Amino acid sequence: MLKWILAAIVLSSCTLSPGSQNLLRKGMSQAAVHSVLGLEAFASSKIEVPSDPINRYSVDVYVSDEDAIIKKHVFAFRNDSLLYWGLQHEFMRHPSQIINEIGSTSARIQ
Amino acid sequence: MIRAILIALISAGTLCSCLPFVSDYATSKKYLVLDSLRKGMPQTEVRRILSAEFESDTTVAVTDGDRTFRVDQYWLPTKRYKIRLYTGSGMNGQQSSSLDQLHEVQIPMLVLFDDGALRYWGTVEDFWQTEDQAVARLAPILDEEFSRAQ
């Protein structure tokens, strides 16, 4: 579970830079998000969302090193369109059940 | 023998270069605790999880219409910095010495319970911005309550 923290410490130049997320917009494709962030994701995975089995969902996981605290950021896509992004626990407190389920599933992505 | 000394020196150097990251790792690890929170968790369980990692000093009850919510405040570390204190001038034969003190910048995180179950958590700014309208309505009340409590 702590693998990505250790990886981020070792590869600190490969973490999200502060402010890069301000350029993101809902609806962007996965490729466009990679391009804006200027990095490949630490982990990327297709996921199943139990309350919405019809649409295709995937998540990208990045890490940031803000003020020397390493955090896990999740970017969720529905049919290759950016749906929501934030820290893992921000998905869990969201009012949408779909976003809660994405957060819950992405917690298992290493 | 020389090889063993060289390996020991290289290992010591590597370990020393990693030392600045140790405290950051400890703080980063605290944030993982937040990932285990789930809406609907009982207040006792949330308190057990969070109080293991974060300091808590205030609990208030807030009312919106005919509903009363309990809100706990925890302190989240956001930054660590070191201050070096010098004693003695080092002049006229006086010995000077220094002492490093580690300081932590912390921000308040509010944890909202609705009927004993976890409803929302975050900074006051998060409460203002959430799409959960019932929670967002509490933001001005919480702003006032917690600024009074501090």
PDB file of C-alpha atoms in Angstrom:
ATOM      1  CA  MET A   1       0.000   0.000   0.000  1.00  0.00           C
ATOM      2  CA  LEU A   2       2.905   2.343   0.684  1.00  0.00           C
ATOM      3  CA  LYS A   3       4.712   1.370  -2.519  1.00  0.00           C
ATOM      4  CA  TRP A   4       3.720   4.537  -4.364  1.00  0.00           C
ATOM      5  CA  ILE A   5       5.004   6.764  -1.528  1.00  0.00           C
ATOM      6  CA  LEU A   6       8.396   5.108  -1.676  1.00  0.00           C
ATOM      7  CA  ALA A   7       8.377   5.334  -5.449  1.00  0.00           C
ATOM      8  CA  ALA A   8       7.529   9.023  -5.247  1.00  0.00           C
ATOM      9  CA  ILE A   9      10.412   9.661  -2.861  1.00  0.00           C
ATOM     10  CA  VAL A  10      12.834   7.912  -5.193  1.00  0.00           C
ATOM     11  CA  LEU A  11      11.351   9.501  -8.338  1.00  0.00           C
ATOM     12  CA  SER A  12      10.544  12.896  -6.862  1.00  0.00           C
ATOM     13  CA  SER A  13      11.082  14.594 -10.238  1.00  0.00           C
ATOM     14  CA  CYS A  14       8.215  12.506 -11.664  1.00  0.00           C
ATOM     15  CA  THR A  15       5.516  13.849  -9.339  1.00  0.00           C
ATOM     16  CA  LEU A  16       2.706  16.259 -10.188  1.00  0.00           C
ATOM     17  CA  SER A  17       3.787  19.867 -10.079  1.00  0.00           C
ATOM     18  CA  PRO A  18       1.670  22.316  -8.050  1.00  0.00           C
ATOM     19  CA  GLY A  19      -0.776  24.189 -10.216  1.00  0.00           C
ATOM     20  CA  SER A  20      -0.720  21.810 -13.177  1.00  0.00           C
ATOM     21  CA  GLN A  21      -4.198  20.591 -12.235  1.00  0.00           C
ATOM     22  CA  ASN A  22      -5.633  24.088 -12.632  1.00  0.00           C
ATOM     23  CA  LEU A  23      -5.490  23.559 -16.398  1.00  0.00           C
ATOM     24  CA  LEU A  24      -7.680  20.469 -16.323  1.00  0.00           C
ATOM     25  CA  ARG A  25     -11.308  20.564 -17.385  1.00  0.00           C
ATOM     26  CA  LYS A  26     -14.079  18.020 -17.051  1.00  0.00           C
ATOM     27  CA  GLY A  27     -14.575  16.138 -20.324  1.00  0.00           C
ATOM     28  CA  MET A  28     -10.878  16.066 -21.310  1.00  0.00           C
ATOM     29  CA  SER A  29      -9.611  12.778 -22.775  1.00  0.00           C
ATOM     30  CA  GLN A  30      -7.073  10.648 -20.945  1.00  0.00           C
ATOM     31  CA  ALA A  31      -4.413  11.578 -23.525  1.00  0.00           C
ATOM     32  CA  ALA A  32      -5.183  15.293 -23.080  1.00  0.00           C
ATOM     33  CA  VAL A  33      -4.837  14.965 -19.293  1.00  0.00           C
ATOM     34  CA  HIS A  34      -1.446  13.275 -19.711  1.00  0.00           C
ATOM     35  CA  SER A  35      -0.411  16.084 -22.004  1.00  0.00           C
ATOM     36  CA  VAL A  36      -1.536  18.833 -19.584  1.00  0.00           C
ATOM     37  CA  LEU A  37       0.134  17.170 -16.609  1.00  0.00           C
ATOM     38  CA  GLY A  38       3.258  16.445 -18.663  1.00  0.00           C
ATOM     39  CA  LEU A  39       3.631  13.004 -17.112  1.00  0.00           C
ATOM     40  CA  GLU A  40       2.536   9.449 -17.526  1.00  0.00           C
ATOM     41  CA  ALA A  41       0.439   8.072 -14.664  1.00  0.00           C
ATOM     42  CA  PHE A  42       2.098   6.021 -11.922  1.00  0.00           C
ATOM     43  CA  ALA A  43      -0.673   3.487 -12.376  1.00  0.00           C
ATOM     44  CA  SER A  44      -3.549   3.241 -14.815  1.00  0.00           C
ATOM     45  CA  SER A  45      -6.437   0.819 -14.749  1.00  0.00           C
ATOM     46  CA  LYS A  46      -9.869   0.054 -16.164  1.00  0.00           C
ATOM     47  CA  ILE A  47     -12.383  -0.359 -13.370  1.00  0.00           C
ATOM     48  CA  GLU A  48     -15.913  -1.649 -12.829  1.00  0.00           C
ATOM     49  CA  VAL A  49     -18.447   0.663 -11.213  1.00  0.00           C
ATOM     50  CA  PRO A  50     -21.254  -1.507  -9.757  1.00  0.00           C
ATOM     51  CA  SER A  51     -23.934   1.193  -9.911  1.00  0.00           C
ATOM     52  CA  ASP A  52     -23.169   1.979 -13.583  1.00  0.00           C
ATOM     53  CA  PRO A  53     -22.198  -1.204 -15.469  1.00  0.00           C
ATOM     54  CA  ILE A  54     -23.054   0.300 -18.882  1.00  0.00           C
ATOM     55  CA  ASN A  55     -20.351   2.953 -19.148  1.00  0.00           C
ATOM     56  CA  ARG A  56     -16.589   2.335 -19.348  1.00  0.00           C
ATOM     57  CA  TYR A  57     -14.558   3.702 -16.438  1.00  0.00           C
ATOM     58  CA  SER A  58     -10.824   4.003 -15.931  1.00  0.00           C
ATOM     59  CA  VAL A  59      -8.545   5.729 -13.448  1.00  0.00           C
ATOM     60  CA  ASP A  60      -5.043   7.135 -13.535  1.00  0.00           C
ATOM     61  CA  VAL A  61      -3.067   7.479 -10.317  1.00  0.00           C
ATOM     62  CA  TYR A  62      -0.422  10.169  -9.909  1.00  0.00           C
ATOM     63  CA  VAL A  63       1.542  11.321  -6.876  1.00  0.00           C
ATOM     64  CA  SER A  64       2.412  14.827  -5.806  1.00  0.00           C
ATOM     65  CA  ASP A  65       5.020  16.128  -3.431  1.00  0.00           C
ATOM     66  CA  GLU A  66       3.512  19.312  -2.000  1.00  0.00           C
ATOM     67  CA  ASP A  67       5.359  20.895   0.903  1.00  0.00           C
ATOM     68  CA  ALA A  68       7.261  17.627   1.346  1.00  0.00           C
ATOM     69  CA  ILE A  69       4.052  15.654   1.871  1.00  0.00           C
ATOM     70  CA  ILE A  70       3.438  12.978  -0.703  1.00  0.00           C
ATOM     71  CA  LYS A  71      -0.165  12.488  -1.753  1.00  0.00           C
ATOM     72  CA  LYS A  72      -1.999  10.127  -4.073  1.00  0.00           C
ATOM     73  CA  HIS A  73      -4.139  11.791  -6.746  1.00  0.00           C
ATOM     74  CA  VAL A  74      -6.768   9.921  -8.701  1.00  0.00           C
ATOM     75  CA  PHE A  75      -8.116  10.986 -12.110  1.00  0.00           C
ATOM     76  CA  ALA A  76     -11.338   9.228 -13.107  1.00  0.00           C
ATOM     77  CA  PHE A  77     -12.578   8.901 -16.684  1.00  0.00           C
ATOM     78  CA  ARG A  78     -15.981   7.828 -18.001  1.00  0.00           C
ATOM     79  CA  ASN A  79     -15.871   6.758 -21.653  1.00  0.00           C
ATOM     80  CA  ASP A  80     -12.472   8.489 -21.976  1.00  0.00           C
ATOM     81  CA  SER A  81     -13.852  11.756 -20.631  1.00  0.00           C
ATOM     82  CA  LEU A  82     -12.458  13.256 -17.407  1.00  0.00           C
ATOM     83  CA  LEU A  83     -15.215  12.928 -14.812  1.00  0.00           C
ATOM     84  CA  TYR A  84     -13.578  13.839 -11.503  1.00  0.00           C
ATOM     85  CA  TRP A  85     -10.112  14.221  -9.999  1.00  0.00           C
ATOM     86  CA  GLY A  86      -8.752  14.666  -6.519  1.00  0.00           C
ATOM     87  CA  LEU A  87      -7.155  12.950  -3.566  1.00  0.00           C
ATOM     88  CA  GLN A  88      -8.316   9.440  -2.800  1.00  0.00           C
ATOM     89  CA  HIS A  89     -10.359  10.445   0.250  1.00  0.00           C
ATOM     90  CA  GLU A  90     -12.041  13.301  -1.675  1.00  0.00           C
ATOM     91  CA  PHE A  91     -13.708  10.659  -3.861  1.00  0.00           C
ATOM     92  CA  MET A  92     -15.044   8.963  -0.736  1.00  0.00           C
ATOM     93  CA  ARG A  93     -16.801  12.024   0.688  1.00  0.00           C
ATOM     94  CA  HIS A  94     -18.406  13.130  -2.613  1.00  0.00           C
ATOM     95  CA  PRO A  95     -22.242  13.128  -2.764  1.00  0.00           C
ATOM     96  CA  SER A  96     -22.243  11.010  -5.971  1.00  0.00           C
ATOM     97  CA  GLN A  97     -22.385   7.263  -5.389  1.00  0.00           C
ATOM     98  CA  ILE A  98     -20.531   6.628  -8.668  1.00  0.00           C
ATOM     99  CA  ILE A  99     -17.600   8.785  -7.528  1.00  0.00           C
ATOM    100  CA  ASN A 100     -17.623   7.024  -4.133  1.00  0.00           C
ATOM    101  CA  GLU A 101     -17.425   3.666  -5.895  1.00  0.00           C
ATOM    102  CA  ILE A 102     -14.571   4.847  -8.152  1.00  0.00           C
ATOM    103  CA  GLY A 103     -12.680   6.006  -5.033  1.00  0.00           C
ATOM    104  CA  SER A 104     -13.283   2.724  -3.306  1.00  0.00           C
ATOM    105  CA  THR A 105     -12.037   0.723  -6.295  1.00  0.00           C
ATOM    106  CA  SER A 106      -9.040   2.949  -6.971  1.00  0.00           C
ATOM    107  CA  ALA A 107      -7.908   2.494  -3.359  1.00  0.00           C
ATOM    108  CA  ARG A 108      -6.935  -1.024  -4.369  1.00  0.00           C
ATOM    109  CA  ILE A 109      -4.793   0.130  -7.302  1.00  0.00           C
ATOM    110  CA  GLN A 110      -1.096  -0.155  -6.440  1.00  0.00           C
TER     111      GLN A 110
ATOM    112  CA  MET B   1      38.830  -5.305   4.704  1.00  0.00           C
ATOM    113  CA  ILE B   2      39.099  -2.132   2.573  1.00  0.00           C
ATOM    114  CA  ARG B   3      36.110  -3.335   0.555  1.00  0.00           C
ATOM    115  CA  ALA B   4      34.058  -3.743   3.749  1.00  0.00           C
ATOM    116  CA  ILE B   5      34.991  -0.212   4.905  1.00  0.00           C
ATOM    117  CA  LEU B   6      34.064   1.199   1.486  1.00  0.00           C
ATOM    118  CA  ILE B   7      30.689  -0.567   1.533  1.00  0.00           C
ATOM    119  CA  ALA B   8      30.053   0.709   5.078  1.00  0.00           C
ATOM    120  CA  LEU B   9      30.940   4.288   4.051  1.00  0.00           C
ATOM    121  CA  ILE B  10      28.726   4.164   0.943  1.00  0.00           C
ATOM    122  CA  SER B  11      25.844   2.677   2.968  1.00  0.00           C
ATOM    123  CA  ALA B  12      26.214   5.343   5.663  1.00  0.00           C
ATOM    124  CA  GLY B  13      26.243   8.077   3.000  1.00  0.00           C
ATOM    125  CA  THR B  14      23.139   6.657   1.332  1.00  0.00           C
ATOM    126  CA  LEU B  15      21.305   6.415   4.648  1.00  0.00           C
ATOM    127  CA  CYS B  16      22.247   9.999   5.596  1.00  0.00           C
ATOM    128  CA  SER B  17      20.987  11.283   2.235  1.00  0.00           C
ATOM    129  CA  CYS B  18      17.654   9.564   2.921  1.00  0.00           C
ATOM    130  CA  LEU B  19      17.245  11.063   6.406  1.00  0.00           C
ATOM    131  CA  PRO B  20      15.508  14.282   5.255  1.00  0.00           C
ATOM    132  CA  PHE B  21      12.769  12.101   3.750  1.00  0.00           C
ATOM    133  CA  VAL B  22      12.076  10.142   6.924  1.00  0.00           C
ATOM    134  CA  SER B  23       9.909  12.781   8.583  1.00  0.00           C
ATOM    135  CA  ASP B  24       8.174  13.515   5.268  1.00  0.00           C
ATOM    136  CA  TYR B  25       7.418   9.845   4.901  1.00  0.00           C
ATOM    137  CA  ALA B  26       5.901   9.788   8.403  1.00  0.00           C
ATOM    138  CA  THR B  27       3.669  12.785   7.587  1.00  0.00           C
ATOM    139  CA  SER B  28       2.733  11.370   4.193  1.00  0.00           C
ATOM    140  CA  LYS B  29       1.798   8.088   5.822  1.00  0.00           C
ATOM    141  CA  LYS B  30      -0.634   9.930   8.117  1.00  0.00           C
ATOM    142  CA  TYR B  31      -2.580  11.053   5.057  1.00  0.00           C
ATOM    143  CA  LEU B  32      -3.192   7.436   4.092  1.00  0.00           C
ATOM    144  CA  VAL B  33      -5.439   7.196   7.137  1.00  0.00           C
ATOM    145  CA  LEU B  34      -7.884   9.584   5.449  1.00  0.00           C
ATOM    146  CA  ASP B  35      -8.252   7.081   2.595  1.00  0.00           C
ATOM    147  CA  SER B  36      -9.828   4.591   4.972  1.00  0.00           C
ATOM    148  CA  LEU B  37     -12.763   6.905   5.782  1.00  0.00           C
ATOM    149  CA  ARG B  38     -16.135   5.936   4.328  1.00  0.00           C
ATOM    150  CA  LYS B  39     -19.438   7.795   4.484  1.00  0.00           C
ATOM    151  CA  GLY B  40     -21.760   6.213   7.029  1.00  0.00           C
ATOM    152  CA  MET B  41     -18.972   5.007   9.360  1.00  0.00           C
ATOM    153  CA  PRO B  42     -19.963   5.206  13.042  1.00  0.00           C
ATOM    154  CA  GLN B  43     -18.530   8.136  15.012  1.00  0.00           C
ATOM    155  CA  THR B  44     -16.675   5.815  17.424  1.00  0.00           C
ATOM    156  CA  GLU B  45     -14.841   4.088  14.585  1.00  0.00           C
ATOM    157  CA  VAL B  46     -13.913   7.357  12.874  1.00  0.00           C
ATOM    158  CA  ARG B  47     -12.590   8.732  16.163  1.00  0.00           C
ATOM    159  CA  ARG B  48     -10.536   5.588  16.726  1.00  0.00           C
ATOM    160  CA  ILE B  49      -8.990   5.835  13.238  1.00  0.00           C
ATOM    161  CA  LEU B  50      -8.280   9.567  13.247  1.00  0.00           C
ATOM    162  CA  SER B  51      -7.178  10.068  16.838  1.00  0.00           C
ATOM    163  CA  ALA B  52      -4.406   7.507  16.281  1.00  0.00           C
ATOM    164  CA  GLU B  53      -2.746   9.925  13.846  1.00  0.00           C
ATOM    165  CA  PHE B  54      -4.120  13.426  14.404  1.00  0.00           C
ATOM    166  CA  GLU B  55      -4.647  15.678  17.394  1.00  0.00           C
ATOM    167  CA  SER B  56      -8.213  16.634  18.176  1.00  0.00           C
ATOM    168  CA  ASP B  57      -9.307  19.346  20.566  1.00  0.00           C
ATOM    169  CA  THR B  58     -12.816  20.528  19.790  1.00  0.00           C
ATOM    170  CA  THR B  59     -16.236  18.995  19.248  1.00  0.00           C
ATOM    171  CA  VAL B  60     -19.298  21.116  18.574  1.00  0.00           C
ATOM    172  CA  ALA B  61     -22.937  20.559  17.771  1.00  0.00           C
ATOM    173  CA  VAL B  62     -24.378  22.603  14.901  1.00  0.00           C
ATOM    174  CA  THR B  63     -28.009  22.975  14.019  1.00  0.00           C
ATOM    175  CA  ASP B  64     -29.543  23.497  10.585  1.00  0.00           C
ATOM    176  CA  GLY B  65     -33.313  23.811  10.786  1.00  0.00           C
ATOM    177  CA  ASP B  66     -34.504  20.949  12.950  1.00  0.00           C
ATOM    178  CA  ARG B  67     -31.389  18.807  12.424  1.00  0.00           C
ATOM    179  CA  THR B  68     -28.365  18.708  14.725  1.00  0.00           C
ATOM    180  CA  PHE B  69     -24.952  17.538  13.553  1.00  0.00           C
ATOM    181  CA  ARG B  70     -21.851  16.750  15.611  1.00  0.00           C
ATOM    182  CA  VAL B  71     -18.547  18.071  14.283  1.00  0.00           C
ATOM    183  CA  ASP B  72     -15.071  17.050  15.480  1.00  0.00           C
ATOM    184  CA  GLN B  73     -11.988  19.080  14.689  1.00  0.00           C
ATOM    185  CA  TYR B  74      -8.642  17.394  13.933  1.00  0.00           C
ATOM    186  CA  TRP B  75      -5.297  19.002  13.116  1.00  0.00           C
ATOM    187  CA  LEU B  76      -3.642  17.941   9.860  1.00  0.00           C
ATOM    188  CA  PRO B  77       0.067  18.582   9.333  1.00  0.00           C
ATOM    189  CA  THR B  78       0.688  20.345   6.017  1.00  0.00           C
ATOM    190  CA  LYS B  79       4.338  21.303   6.236  1.00  0.00           C
ATOM    191  CA  ARG B  80       7.386  20.654   8.407  1.00  0.00           C
ATOM    192  CA  TYR B  81      10.301  22.985   8.879  1.00  0.00           C
ATOM    193  CA  LYS B  82      13.371  23.168  11.060  1.00  0.00           C
ATOM    194  CA  ILE B  83      14.513  26.155  13.106  1.00  0.00           C
ATOM    195  CA  ARG B  84      18.098  26.284  14.364  1.00  0.00           C
ATOM    196  CA  LEU B  85      18.465  28.130  17.682  1.00  0.00           C
ATOM    197  CA  TYR B  86      21.895  29.451  18.609  1.00  0.00           C
ATOM    198  CA  THR B  87      22.981  30.052  22.191  1.00  0.00           C
ATOM    199  CA  GLY B  88      26.136  31.929  23.223  1.00  0.00           C
ATOM    200  CA  SER B  89      27.882  34.478  21.037  1.00  0.00           C
ATOM    201  CA  GLY B  90      30.950  32.432  20.217  1.00  0.00           C
ATOM    202  CA  MET B  91      32.956  35.580  21.062  1.00  0.00           C
ATOM    203  CA  ASN B  92      35.311  36.312  23.975  1.00  0.00           C
ATOM    204  CA  GLY B  93      35.986  32.654  24.396  1.00  0.00           C
ATOM    205  CA  GLN B  94      32.292  31.847  24.901  1.00  0.00           C
ATOM    206  CA  GLN B  95      31.209  28.620  23.336  1.00  0.00           C
ATOM    207  CA  SER B  96      28.278  28.807  20.935  1.00  0.00           C
ATOM    208  CA  SER B  97      25.965  25.891  20.480  1.00  0.00           C
ATOM    209  CA  SER B  98      22.914  25.267  18.360  1.00  0.00           C
ATOM    210  CA  LEU B  99      19.707  23.339  18.795  1.00  0.00           C
ATOM    211  CA  ASP B 100      17.426  22.245  15.963  1.00  0.00           C
ATOM    212  CA  GLN B 101      13.695  22.416  16.600  1.00  0.00           C
ATOM    213  CA  LEU B 102      11.246  20.748  14.245  1.00  0.00           C
ATOM    214  CA  HIS B 103       8.011  22.685  13.716  1.00  0.00           C
ATOM    215  CA  GLU B 104       4.879  21.553  11.988  1.00  0.00           C
ATOM    216  CA  VAL B 105       2.266  23.717  10.257  1.00  0.00           C
ATOM    217  CA  GLN B 106      -1.185  22.287  10.868  1.00  0.00           C
ATOM    218  CA  ILE B 107      -4.594  23.092   9.433  1.00  0.00           C
ATOM    219  CA  PRO B 108      -7.963  22.212  10.964  1.00  0.00           C
ATOM    220  CA  MET B 109      -9.965  19.411   9.387  1.00  0.00           C
ATOM    221  CA  LEU B 110     -13.641  19.157  10.331  1.00  0.00           C
ATOM    222  CA  VAL B 111     -15.417  15.817  10.507  1.00  0.00           C
ATOM    223  CA  LEU B 112     -19.204  15.951  10.277  1.00  0.00           C
ATOM    224  CA  PHE B 113     -21.523  13.308  11.735  1.00  0.00           C
ATOM    225  CA  ASP B 114     -25.174  13.060  10.883  1.00  0.00           C
ATOM    226  CA  ASP B 115     -27.073  10.967  13.420  1.00  0.00           C
ATOM    227  CA  GLY B 116     -23.829   9.330  14.593  1.00  0.00           C
ATOM    228  CA  ALA B 117     -22.697   8.409  11.058  1.00  0.00           C
ATOM    229  CA  LEU B 118     -19.877  10.023   9.050  1.00  0.00           C
ATOM    230  CA  ARG B 119     -21.333  12.441   6.495  1.00  0.00           C
ATOM    231  CA  TYR B 120     -18.425  14.644   5.323  1.00  0.00           C
ATOM    232  CA  TRP B 121     -14.868  15.685   6.215  1.00  0.00           C
ATOM    233  CA  GLY B 122     -12.423  18.361   5.061  1.00  0.00           C
ATOM    234  CA  THR B 123     -11.298  21.910   5.655  1.00  0.00           C
ATOM    235  CA  VAL B 124     -13.847  24.693   6.082  1.00  0.00           C
ATOM    236  CA  GLU B 125     -13.090  25.670   2.456  1.00  0.00           C
ATOM    237  CA  ASP B 126     -14.054  22.136   1.381  1.00  0.00           C
ATOM    238  CA  PHE B 127     -17.379  22.545   3.217  1.00  0.00           C
ATOM    239  CA  TRP B 128     -18.018  25.804   1.338  1.00  0.00           C
ATOM    240  CA  GLN B 129     -17.236  24.166  -2.019  1.00  0.00           C
ATOM    241  CA  THR B 130     -18.900  20.756  -1.732  1.00  0.00           C
ATOM    242  CA  GLU B 131     -21.661  19.784  -4.144  1.00  0.00           C
ATOM    243  CA  ASP B 132     -23.512  18.254  -1.183  1.00  0.00           C
ATOM    244  CA  GLN B 133     -25.910  21.144  -0.574  1.00  0.00           C
ATOM    245  CA  ALA B 134     -26.940  20.009   2.919  1.00  0.00           C
ATOM    246  CA  VAL B 135     -23.270  20.087   3.936  1.00  0.00           C
ATOM    247  CA  ALA B 136     -22.496  23.353   2.125  1.00  0.00           C
ATOM    248  CA  ARG B 137     -25.319  25.046   4.078  1.00  0.00           C
ATOM    249  CA  LEU B 138     -23.387  24.286   7.281  1.00  0.00           C
ATOM    250  CA  ALA B 139     -20.202  26.042   6.096  1.00  0.00           C
ATOM    251  CA  PRO B 140     -21.029  29.547   7.406  1.00  0.00           C
ATOM    252  CA  ILE B 141     -22.188  28.090  10.732  1.00  0.00           C
ATOM    253  CA  LEU B 142     -18.999  26.034  11.073  1.00  0.00           C
ATOM    254  CA  ASP B 143     -16.870  29.000  10.071  1.00  0.00           C
ATOM    255  CA  GLU B 144     -18.376  30.981  12.937  1.00  0.00           C
ATOM    256  CA  GLU B 145     -18.388  28.133  15.497  1.00  0.00           C
ATOM    257  CA  PHE B 146     -14.776  27.147  14.997  1.00  0.00           C
ATOM    258  CA  SER B 147     -13.384  30.661  14.754  1.00  0.00           C
ATOM    259  CA  ARG B 148     -15.092  31.253  18.127  1.00  0.00           C
ATOM    260  CA  ALA B 149     -13.692  28.003  19.554  1.00  0.00           C
ATOM    261  CA  GLN B 150     -10.089  28.911  18.653  1.00  0.00           C
TER     262      GLN B 150
END
